[in-house]
PDB file of C-alpha atoms and ligand atoms in Angstrom:
ATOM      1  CA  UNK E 147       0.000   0.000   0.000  1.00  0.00           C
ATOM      2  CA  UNK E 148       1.419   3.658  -1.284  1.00  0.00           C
ATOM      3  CA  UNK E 149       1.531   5.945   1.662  1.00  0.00           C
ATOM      4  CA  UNK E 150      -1.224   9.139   0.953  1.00  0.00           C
ATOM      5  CA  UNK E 151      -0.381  11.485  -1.524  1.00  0.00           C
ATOM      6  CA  UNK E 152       0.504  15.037   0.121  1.00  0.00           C
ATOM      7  CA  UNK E 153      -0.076  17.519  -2.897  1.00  0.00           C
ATOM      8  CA  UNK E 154       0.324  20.854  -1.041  1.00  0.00           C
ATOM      9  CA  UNK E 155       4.430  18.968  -0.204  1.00  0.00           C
ATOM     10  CA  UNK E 156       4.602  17.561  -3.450  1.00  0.00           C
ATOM     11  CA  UNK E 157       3.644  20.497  -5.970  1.00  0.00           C
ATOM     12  CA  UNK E 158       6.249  22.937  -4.100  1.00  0.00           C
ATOM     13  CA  UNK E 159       8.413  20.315  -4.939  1.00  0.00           C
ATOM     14  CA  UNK E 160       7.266  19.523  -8.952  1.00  0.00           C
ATOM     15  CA  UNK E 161       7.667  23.678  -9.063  1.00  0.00           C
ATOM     16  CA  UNK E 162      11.673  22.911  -9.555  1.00  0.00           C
ATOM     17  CA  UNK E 163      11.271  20.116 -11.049  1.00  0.00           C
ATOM     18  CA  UNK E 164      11.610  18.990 -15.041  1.00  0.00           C
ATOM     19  CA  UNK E 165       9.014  17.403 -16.406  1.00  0.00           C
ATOM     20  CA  UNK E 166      11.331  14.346 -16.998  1.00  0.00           C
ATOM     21  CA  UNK E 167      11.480  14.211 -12.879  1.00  0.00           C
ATOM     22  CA  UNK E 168       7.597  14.489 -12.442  1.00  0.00           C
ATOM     23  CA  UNK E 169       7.087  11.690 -15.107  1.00  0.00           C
ATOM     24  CA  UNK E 170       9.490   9.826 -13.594  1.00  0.00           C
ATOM     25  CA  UNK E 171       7.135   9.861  -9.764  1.00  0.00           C
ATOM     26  CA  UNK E 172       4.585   9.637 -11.762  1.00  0.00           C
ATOM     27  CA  UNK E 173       5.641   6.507 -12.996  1.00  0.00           C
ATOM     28  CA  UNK E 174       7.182   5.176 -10.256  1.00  0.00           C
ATOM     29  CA  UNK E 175       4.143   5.999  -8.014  1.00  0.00           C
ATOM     30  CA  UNK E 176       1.313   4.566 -10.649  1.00  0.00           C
ATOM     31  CA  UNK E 177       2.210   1.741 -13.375  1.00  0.00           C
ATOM     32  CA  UNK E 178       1.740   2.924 -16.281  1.00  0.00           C
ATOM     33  CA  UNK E 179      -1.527   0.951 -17.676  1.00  0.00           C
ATOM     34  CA  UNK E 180      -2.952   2.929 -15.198  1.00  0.00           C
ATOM     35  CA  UNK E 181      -1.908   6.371 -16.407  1.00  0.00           C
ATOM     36  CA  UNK E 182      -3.753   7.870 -19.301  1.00  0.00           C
ATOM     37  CA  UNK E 183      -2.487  10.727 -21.403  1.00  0.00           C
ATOM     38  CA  UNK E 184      -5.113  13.307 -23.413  1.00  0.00           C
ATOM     39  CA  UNK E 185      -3.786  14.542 -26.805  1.00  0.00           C
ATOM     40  CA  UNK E 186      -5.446  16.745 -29.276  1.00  0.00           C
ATOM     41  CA  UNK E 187      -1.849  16.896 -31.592  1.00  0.00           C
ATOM     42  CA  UNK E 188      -1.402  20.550 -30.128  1.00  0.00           C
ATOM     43  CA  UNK E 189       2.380  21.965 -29.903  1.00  0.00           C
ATOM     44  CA  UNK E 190       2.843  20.903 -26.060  1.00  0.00           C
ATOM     45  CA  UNK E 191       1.188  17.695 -26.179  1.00  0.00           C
ATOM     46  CA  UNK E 192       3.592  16.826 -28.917  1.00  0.00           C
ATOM     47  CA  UNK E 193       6.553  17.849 -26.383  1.00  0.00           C
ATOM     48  CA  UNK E 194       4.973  15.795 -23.668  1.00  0.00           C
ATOM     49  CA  UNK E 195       4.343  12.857 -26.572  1.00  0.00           C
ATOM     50  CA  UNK E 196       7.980  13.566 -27.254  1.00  0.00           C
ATOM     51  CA  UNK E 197       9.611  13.203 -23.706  1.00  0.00           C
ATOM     52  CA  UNK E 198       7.144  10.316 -22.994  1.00  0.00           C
ATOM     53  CA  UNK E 199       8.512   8.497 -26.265  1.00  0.00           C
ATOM     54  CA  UNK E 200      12.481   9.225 -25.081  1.00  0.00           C
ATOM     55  CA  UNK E 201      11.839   8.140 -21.648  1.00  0.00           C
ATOM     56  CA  UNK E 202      10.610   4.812 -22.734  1.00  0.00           C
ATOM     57  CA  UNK E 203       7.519   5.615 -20.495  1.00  0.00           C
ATOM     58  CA  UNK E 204       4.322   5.492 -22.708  1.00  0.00           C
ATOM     59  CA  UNK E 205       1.078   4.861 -20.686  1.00  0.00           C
ATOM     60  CA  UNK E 206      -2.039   4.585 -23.023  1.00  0.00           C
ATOM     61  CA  UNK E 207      -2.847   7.431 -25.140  1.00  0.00           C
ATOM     62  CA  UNK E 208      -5.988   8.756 -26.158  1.00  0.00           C
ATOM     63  CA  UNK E 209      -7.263  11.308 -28.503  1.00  0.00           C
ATOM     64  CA  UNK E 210     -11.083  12.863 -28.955  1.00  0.00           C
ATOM     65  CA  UNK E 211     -11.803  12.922 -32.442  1.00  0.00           C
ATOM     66  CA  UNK E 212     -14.670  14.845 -32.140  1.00  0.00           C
ATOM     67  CA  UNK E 213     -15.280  14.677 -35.841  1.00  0.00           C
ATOM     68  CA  UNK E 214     -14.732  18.310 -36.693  1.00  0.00           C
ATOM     69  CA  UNK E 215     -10.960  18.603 -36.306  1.00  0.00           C
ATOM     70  CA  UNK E 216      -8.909  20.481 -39.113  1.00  0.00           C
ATOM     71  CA  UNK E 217      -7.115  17.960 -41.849  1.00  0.00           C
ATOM     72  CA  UNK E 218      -4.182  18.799 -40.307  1.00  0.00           C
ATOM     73  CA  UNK E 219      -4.865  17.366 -37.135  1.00  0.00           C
ATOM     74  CA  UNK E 220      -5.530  14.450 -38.497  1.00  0.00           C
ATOM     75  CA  UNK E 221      -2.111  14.700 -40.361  1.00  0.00           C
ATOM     76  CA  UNK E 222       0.281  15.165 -37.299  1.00  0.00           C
ATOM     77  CA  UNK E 223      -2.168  12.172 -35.535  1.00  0.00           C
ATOM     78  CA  UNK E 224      -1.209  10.266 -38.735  1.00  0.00           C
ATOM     79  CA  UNK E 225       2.761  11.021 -38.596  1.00  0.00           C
ATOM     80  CA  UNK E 226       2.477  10.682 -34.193  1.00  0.00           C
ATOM     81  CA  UNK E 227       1.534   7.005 -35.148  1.00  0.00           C
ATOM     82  CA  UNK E 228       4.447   6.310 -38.138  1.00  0.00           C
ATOM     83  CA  UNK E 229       7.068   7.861 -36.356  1.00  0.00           C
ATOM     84  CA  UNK E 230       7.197   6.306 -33.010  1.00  0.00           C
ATOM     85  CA  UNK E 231       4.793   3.820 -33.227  1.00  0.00           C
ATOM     86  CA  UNK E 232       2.708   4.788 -30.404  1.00  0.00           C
ATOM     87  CA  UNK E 233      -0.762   3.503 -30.342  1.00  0.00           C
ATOM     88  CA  UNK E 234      -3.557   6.086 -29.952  1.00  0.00           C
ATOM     89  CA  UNK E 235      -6.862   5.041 -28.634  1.00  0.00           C
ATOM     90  CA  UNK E 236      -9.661   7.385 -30.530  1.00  0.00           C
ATOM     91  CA  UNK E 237     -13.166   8.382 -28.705  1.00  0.00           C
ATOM     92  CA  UNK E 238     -15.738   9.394 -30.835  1.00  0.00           C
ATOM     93  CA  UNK E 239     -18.915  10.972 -29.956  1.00  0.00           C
ATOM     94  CA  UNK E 240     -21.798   8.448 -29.632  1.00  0.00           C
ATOM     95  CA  UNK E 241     -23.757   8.223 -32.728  1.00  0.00           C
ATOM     96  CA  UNK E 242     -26.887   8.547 -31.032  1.00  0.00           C
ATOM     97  CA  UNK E 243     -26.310  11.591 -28.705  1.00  0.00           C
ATOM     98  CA  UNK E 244     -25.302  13.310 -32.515  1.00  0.00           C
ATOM     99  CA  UNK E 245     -28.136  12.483 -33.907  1.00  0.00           C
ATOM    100  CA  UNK E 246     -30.425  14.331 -30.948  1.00  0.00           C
ATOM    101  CA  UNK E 247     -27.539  17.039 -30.947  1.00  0.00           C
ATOM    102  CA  UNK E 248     -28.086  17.582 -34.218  1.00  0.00           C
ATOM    103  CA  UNK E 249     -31.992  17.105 -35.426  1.00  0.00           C
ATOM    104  CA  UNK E 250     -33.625  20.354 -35.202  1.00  0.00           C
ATOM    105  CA  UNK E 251     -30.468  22.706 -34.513  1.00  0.00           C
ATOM    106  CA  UNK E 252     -28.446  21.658 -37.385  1.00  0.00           C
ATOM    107  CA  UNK E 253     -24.353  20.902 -37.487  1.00  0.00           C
ATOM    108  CA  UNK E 254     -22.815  24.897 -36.587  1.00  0.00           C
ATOM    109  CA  UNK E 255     -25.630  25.045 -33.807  1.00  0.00           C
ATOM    110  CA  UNK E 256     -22.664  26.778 -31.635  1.00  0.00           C
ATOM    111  CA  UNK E 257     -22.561  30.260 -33.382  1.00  0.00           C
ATOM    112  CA  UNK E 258     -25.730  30.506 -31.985  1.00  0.00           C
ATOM    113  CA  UNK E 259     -25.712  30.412 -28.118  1.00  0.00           C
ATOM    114  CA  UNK E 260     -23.340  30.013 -25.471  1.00  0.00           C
ATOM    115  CA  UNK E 261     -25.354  26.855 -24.104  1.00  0.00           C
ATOM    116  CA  UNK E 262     -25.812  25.192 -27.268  1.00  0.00           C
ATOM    117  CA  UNK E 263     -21.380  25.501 -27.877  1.00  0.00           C
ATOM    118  CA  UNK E 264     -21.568  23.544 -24.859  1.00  0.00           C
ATOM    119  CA  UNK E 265     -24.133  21.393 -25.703  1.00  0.00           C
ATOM    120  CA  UNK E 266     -22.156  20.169 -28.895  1.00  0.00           C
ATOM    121  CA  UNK E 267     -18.877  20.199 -27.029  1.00  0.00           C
ATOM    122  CA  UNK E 268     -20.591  18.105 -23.971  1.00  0.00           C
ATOM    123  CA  UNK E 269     -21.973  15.685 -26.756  1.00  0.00           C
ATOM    124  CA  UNK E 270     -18.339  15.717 -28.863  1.00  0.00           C
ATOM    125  CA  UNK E 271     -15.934  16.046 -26.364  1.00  0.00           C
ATOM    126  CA  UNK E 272     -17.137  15.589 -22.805  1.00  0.00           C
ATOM    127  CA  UNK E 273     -19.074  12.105 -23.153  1.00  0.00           C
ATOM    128  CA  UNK E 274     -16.271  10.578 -25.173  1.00  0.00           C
ATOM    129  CA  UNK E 275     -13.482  11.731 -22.388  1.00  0.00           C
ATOM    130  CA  UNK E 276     -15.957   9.808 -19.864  1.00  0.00           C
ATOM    131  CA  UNK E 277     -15.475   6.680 -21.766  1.00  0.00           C
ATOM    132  CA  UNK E 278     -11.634   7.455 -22.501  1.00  0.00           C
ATOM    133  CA  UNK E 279     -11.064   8.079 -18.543  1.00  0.00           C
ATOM    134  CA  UNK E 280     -12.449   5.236 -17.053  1.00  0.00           C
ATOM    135  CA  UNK E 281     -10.229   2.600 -15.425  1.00  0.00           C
ATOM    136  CA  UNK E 282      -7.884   5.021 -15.042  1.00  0.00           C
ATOM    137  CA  UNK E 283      -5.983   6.700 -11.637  1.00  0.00           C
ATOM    138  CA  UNK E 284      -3.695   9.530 -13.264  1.00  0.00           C
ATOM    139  CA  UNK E 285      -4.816  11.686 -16.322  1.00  0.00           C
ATOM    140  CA  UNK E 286      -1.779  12.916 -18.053  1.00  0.00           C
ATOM    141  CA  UNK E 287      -2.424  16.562 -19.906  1.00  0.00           C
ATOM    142  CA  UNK E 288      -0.128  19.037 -21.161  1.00  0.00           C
ATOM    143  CA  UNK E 289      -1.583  22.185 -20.116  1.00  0.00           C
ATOM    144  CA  UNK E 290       0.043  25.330 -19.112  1.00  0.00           C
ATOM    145  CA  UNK E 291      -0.754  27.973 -16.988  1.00  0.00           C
ATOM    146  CA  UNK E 292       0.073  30.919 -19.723  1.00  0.00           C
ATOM    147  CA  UNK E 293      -2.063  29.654 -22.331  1.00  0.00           C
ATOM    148  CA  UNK E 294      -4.957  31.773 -20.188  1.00  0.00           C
ATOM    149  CA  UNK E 295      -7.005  33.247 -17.752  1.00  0.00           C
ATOM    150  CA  UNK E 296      -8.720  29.957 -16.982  1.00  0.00           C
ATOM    151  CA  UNK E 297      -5.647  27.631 -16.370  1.00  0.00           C
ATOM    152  CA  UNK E 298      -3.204  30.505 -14.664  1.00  0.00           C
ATOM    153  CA  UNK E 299      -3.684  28.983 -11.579  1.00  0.00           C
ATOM    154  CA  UNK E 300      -3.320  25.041 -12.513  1.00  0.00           C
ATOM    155  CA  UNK E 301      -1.524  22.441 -10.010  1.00  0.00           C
ATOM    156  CA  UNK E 302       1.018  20.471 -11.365  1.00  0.00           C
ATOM    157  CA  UNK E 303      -0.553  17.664  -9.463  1.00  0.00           C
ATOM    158  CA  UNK E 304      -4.219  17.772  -8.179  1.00  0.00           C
ATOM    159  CA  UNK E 305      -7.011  15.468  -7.214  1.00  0.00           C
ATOM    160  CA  UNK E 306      -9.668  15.759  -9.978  1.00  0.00           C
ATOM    161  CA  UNK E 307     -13.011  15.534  -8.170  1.00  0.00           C
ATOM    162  CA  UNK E 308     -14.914  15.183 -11.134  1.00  0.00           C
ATOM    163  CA  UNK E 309     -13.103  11.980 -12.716  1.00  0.00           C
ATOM    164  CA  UNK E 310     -11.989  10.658  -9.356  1.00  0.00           C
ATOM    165  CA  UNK E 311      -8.480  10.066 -10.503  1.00  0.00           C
ATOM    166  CA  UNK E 312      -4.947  12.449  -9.603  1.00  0.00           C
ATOM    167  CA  UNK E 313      -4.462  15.061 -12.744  1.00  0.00           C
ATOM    168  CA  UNK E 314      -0.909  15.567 -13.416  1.00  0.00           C
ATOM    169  CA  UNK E 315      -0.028  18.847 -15.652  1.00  0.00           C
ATOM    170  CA  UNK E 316       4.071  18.144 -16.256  1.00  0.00           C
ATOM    171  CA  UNK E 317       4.418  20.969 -18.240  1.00  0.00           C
ATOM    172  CA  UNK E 318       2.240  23.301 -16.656  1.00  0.00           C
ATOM    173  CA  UNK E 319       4.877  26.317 -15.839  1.00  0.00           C
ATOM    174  CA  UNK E 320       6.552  25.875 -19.471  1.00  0.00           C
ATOM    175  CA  UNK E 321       6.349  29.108 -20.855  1.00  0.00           C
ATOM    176  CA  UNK E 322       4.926  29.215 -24.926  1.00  0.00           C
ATOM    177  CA  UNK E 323       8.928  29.520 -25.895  1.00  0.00           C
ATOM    178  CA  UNK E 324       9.584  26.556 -23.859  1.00  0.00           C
ATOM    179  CA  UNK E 325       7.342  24.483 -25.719  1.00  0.00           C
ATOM    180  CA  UNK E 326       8.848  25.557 -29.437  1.00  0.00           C
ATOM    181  CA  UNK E 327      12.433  25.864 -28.475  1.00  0.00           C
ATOM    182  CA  UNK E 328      11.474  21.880 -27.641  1.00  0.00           C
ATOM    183  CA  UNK E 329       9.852  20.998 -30.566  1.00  0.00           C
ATOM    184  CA  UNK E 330      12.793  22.446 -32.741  1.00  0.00           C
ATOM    185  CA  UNK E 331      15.614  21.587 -30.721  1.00  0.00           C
ATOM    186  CA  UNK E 332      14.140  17.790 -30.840  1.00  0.00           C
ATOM    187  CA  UNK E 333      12.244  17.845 -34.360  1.00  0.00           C
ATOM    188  CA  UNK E 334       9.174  16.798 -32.889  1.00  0.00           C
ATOM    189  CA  UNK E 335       6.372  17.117 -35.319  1.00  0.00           C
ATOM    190  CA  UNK E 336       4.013  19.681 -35.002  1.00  0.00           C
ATOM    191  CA  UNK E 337       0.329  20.761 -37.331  1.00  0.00           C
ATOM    192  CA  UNK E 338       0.897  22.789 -39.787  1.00  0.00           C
ATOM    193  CA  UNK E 339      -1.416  25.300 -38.274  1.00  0.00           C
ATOM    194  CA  UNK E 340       0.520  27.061 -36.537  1.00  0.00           C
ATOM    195  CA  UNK E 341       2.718  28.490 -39.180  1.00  0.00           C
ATOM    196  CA  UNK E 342      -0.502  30.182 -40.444  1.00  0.00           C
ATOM    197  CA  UNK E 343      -1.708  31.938 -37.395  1.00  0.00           C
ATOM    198  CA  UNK E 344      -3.224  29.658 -35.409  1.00  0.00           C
ATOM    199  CA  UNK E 345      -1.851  29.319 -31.330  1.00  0.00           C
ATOM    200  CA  UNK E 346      -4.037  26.648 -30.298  1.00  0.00           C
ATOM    201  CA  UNK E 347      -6.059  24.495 -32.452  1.00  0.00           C
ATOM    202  CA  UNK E 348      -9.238  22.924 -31.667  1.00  0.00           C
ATOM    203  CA  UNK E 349     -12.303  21.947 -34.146  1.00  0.00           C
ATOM    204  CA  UNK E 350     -12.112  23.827 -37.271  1.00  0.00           C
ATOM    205  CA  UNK E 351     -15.079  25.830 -36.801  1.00  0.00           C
ATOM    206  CA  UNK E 352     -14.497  27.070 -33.667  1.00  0.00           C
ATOM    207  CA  UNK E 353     -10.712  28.056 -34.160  1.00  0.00           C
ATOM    208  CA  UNK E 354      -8.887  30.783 -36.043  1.00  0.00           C
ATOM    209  CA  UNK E 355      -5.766  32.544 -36.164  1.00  0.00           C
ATOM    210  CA  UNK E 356      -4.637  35.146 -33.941  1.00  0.00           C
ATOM    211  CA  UNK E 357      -3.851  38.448 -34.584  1.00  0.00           C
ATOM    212  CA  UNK E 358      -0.580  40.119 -33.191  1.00  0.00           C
ATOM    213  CA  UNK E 359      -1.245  41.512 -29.581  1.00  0.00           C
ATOM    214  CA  UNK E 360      -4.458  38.975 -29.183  1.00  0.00           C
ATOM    215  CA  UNK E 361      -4.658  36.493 -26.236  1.00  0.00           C
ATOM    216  CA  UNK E 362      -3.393  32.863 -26.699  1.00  0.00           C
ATOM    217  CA  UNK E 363      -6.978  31.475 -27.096  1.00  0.00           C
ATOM    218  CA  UNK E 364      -8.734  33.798 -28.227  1.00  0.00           C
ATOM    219  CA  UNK E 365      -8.870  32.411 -31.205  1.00  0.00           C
ATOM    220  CA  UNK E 366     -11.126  29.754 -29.820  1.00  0.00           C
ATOM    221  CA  UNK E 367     -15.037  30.509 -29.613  1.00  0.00           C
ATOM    222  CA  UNK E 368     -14.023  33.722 -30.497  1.00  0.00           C
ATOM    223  CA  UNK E 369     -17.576  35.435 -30.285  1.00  0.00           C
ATOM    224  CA  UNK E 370     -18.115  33.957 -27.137  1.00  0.00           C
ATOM    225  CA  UNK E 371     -16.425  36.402 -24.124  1.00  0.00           C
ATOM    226  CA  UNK E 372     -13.361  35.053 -22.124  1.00  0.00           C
ATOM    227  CA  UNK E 373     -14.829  33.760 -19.142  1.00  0.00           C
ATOM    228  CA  UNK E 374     -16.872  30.658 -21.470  1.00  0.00           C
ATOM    229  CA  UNK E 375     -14.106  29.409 -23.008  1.00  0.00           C
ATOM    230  CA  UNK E 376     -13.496  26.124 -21.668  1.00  0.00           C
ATOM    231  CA  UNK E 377     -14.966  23.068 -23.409  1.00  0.00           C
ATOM    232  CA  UNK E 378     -15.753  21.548 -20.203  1.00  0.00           C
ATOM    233  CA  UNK E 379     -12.760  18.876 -20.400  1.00  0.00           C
ATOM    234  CA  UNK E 380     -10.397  20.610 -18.574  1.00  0.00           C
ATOM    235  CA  UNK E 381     -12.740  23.156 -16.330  1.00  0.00           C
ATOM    236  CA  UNK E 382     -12.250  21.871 -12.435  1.00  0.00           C
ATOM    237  CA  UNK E 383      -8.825  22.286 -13.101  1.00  0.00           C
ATOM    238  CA  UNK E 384      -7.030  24.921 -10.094  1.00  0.00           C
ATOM    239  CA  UNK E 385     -10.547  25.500  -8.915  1.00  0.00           C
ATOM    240  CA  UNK E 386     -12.379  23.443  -5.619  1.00  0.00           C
ATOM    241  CA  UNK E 387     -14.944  21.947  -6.655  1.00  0.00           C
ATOM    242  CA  UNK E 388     -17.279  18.990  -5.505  1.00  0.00           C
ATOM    243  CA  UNK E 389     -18.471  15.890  -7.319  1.00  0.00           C
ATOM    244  CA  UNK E 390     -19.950  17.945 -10.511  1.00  0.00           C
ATOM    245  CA  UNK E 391     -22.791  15.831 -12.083  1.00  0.00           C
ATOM    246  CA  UNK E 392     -21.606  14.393 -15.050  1.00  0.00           C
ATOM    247  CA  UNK E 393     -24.645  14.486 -16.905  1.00  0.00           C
ATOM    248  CA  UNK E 394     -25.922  17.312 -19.344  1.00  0.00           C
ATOM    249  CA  UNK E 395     -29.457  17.735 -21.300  1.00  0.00           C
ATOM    250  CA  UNK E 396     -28.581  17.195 -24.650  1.00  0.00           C
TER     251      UNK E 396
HETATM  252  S1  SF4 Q 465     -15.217  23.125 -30.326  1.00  0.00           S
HETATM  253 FE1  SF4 Q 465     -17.000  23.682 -31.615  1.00  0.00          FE
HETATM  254  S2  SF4 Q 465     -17.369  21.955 -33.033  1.00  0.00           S
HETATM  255 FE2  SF4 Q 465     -15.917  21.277 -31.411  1.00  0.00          FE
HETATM  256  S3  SF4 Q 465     -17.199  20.284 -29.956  1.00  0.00           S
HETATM  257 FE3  SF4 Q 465     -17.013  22.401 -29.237  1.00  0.00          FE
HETATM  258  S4  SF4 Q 465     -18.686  23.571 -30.193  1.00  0.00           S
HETATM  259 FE4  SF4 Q 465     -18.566  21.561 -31.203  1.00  0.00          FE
END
């Protein structure tokens, strides 16, 4: 039996630590079919892909292909898989919760209200992560606290209330320059996206290029105001929360 976990101790010590070091407790707390690692292709989950890969550490990896990515997603996903022979679980939405998401409000129901964006990305994104999650006691994600206002304050380690599992965040204090001086230094690939504009890419409808002096995200959901732009994947993160209901009317 593990002794308790003391996050407060442990995430002034992850602070100092690489991201190779925090894999490495990671791993040596958890083995590593129970670890799961979240990738939508973007520039620091390749890093974190990348460092996994060298380490010789790969817990399963799992992708939401919500079925509106950008070609180009699906082209780094593609070379991921040839070049390091990873395998990459994919969760799709459920055919049937489309079909109700869908009838009546048509497919680009999001431009129109707040709640119905969330109502497609609960149906595309949040369901499948259920499914992707379960079975699971450490969900691996490579966010980072600049990328904005809603993940400044994210642990580096934290107890997700929502999934019930520990969330660990390795590269959460890597600043944006970290990320590229990684990719290049290492020739990890990377979508093509982002030498047109785009700083974080999620489905193509809701994602666009940024213009000099413009926030990280806010090319995402761009008519929406800052505050609602989380998907609802990663929103209990640096926040207390309790149990949130799972469930959404679709
Ligand atoms: S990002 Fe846009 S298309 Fe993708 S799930 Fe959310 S609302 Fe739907």
């Amino acid at each position: 039996m593990n002794d308790p976990i003391d996050l407060p101790t442990l995430n002034a010590r992850f602070e100092t630590a690489s991201a190779t070091e925090i894999l490495q407790w990671t791993f040596q707390r958890f083995p590593a079919e129970r670890v799961v690692f979240s990738t939508s292709f973007g520039a620091e989950g390749m890093a974190l892909m990348h460092i996994l890969v060298s380490m010789g550490h790969i817990p399963r990896i799992f992708t939401i292909d919500t079925g509106r990515n950008f070609q180009e997603t699906y082209e780094v996903w593609n070379e991921t898989v040839q070049r390091w022979g990873v395998a990459i679980e994919s969760y799709s939405p459920d055919p049937e919760d489309l079909s109700k998401l869908l009838d009546g409000k048509g497919p680009n129901l999001f431009y129109e209200s707040v709640e119905n964006r969330k109502r497609c990305c609960h149906v595309r994104k949040v369901r499948p992560l259920l499914r992707a999650l379960k079975g699971s006691d450490v969900w691996m994600a490579a966010l980072r606290r600049d990328q904005g206002e809603s993940r400044r304050e994210i642990p580096i380690i934290d107890w997700n209330e929502t999934h019930q599992l520990y969330k660990v965040c390795p590269l959460a204090n890597w600043l944006e320059e970290n990320v590229w001086t990684y990719i290049r230094s290492n020739d990890v690939p990377y979508n093509q996206l982002y030498d047109r504009g785009f700083m974080t890419i999620g489905c193509a409808p809701c994602t666009r290029p940024v213009r000099p002096g413009e926030g990280l995200r806010s090319g995402r959901w761009w008519w929406e105001k800052e505050e609602a732009k989380e998907c609802g994947i990663h929103i209990e993160d640096g926040k207390v929360v309790r149990k949130r209901k799972l469930d959404f009317q679709i």
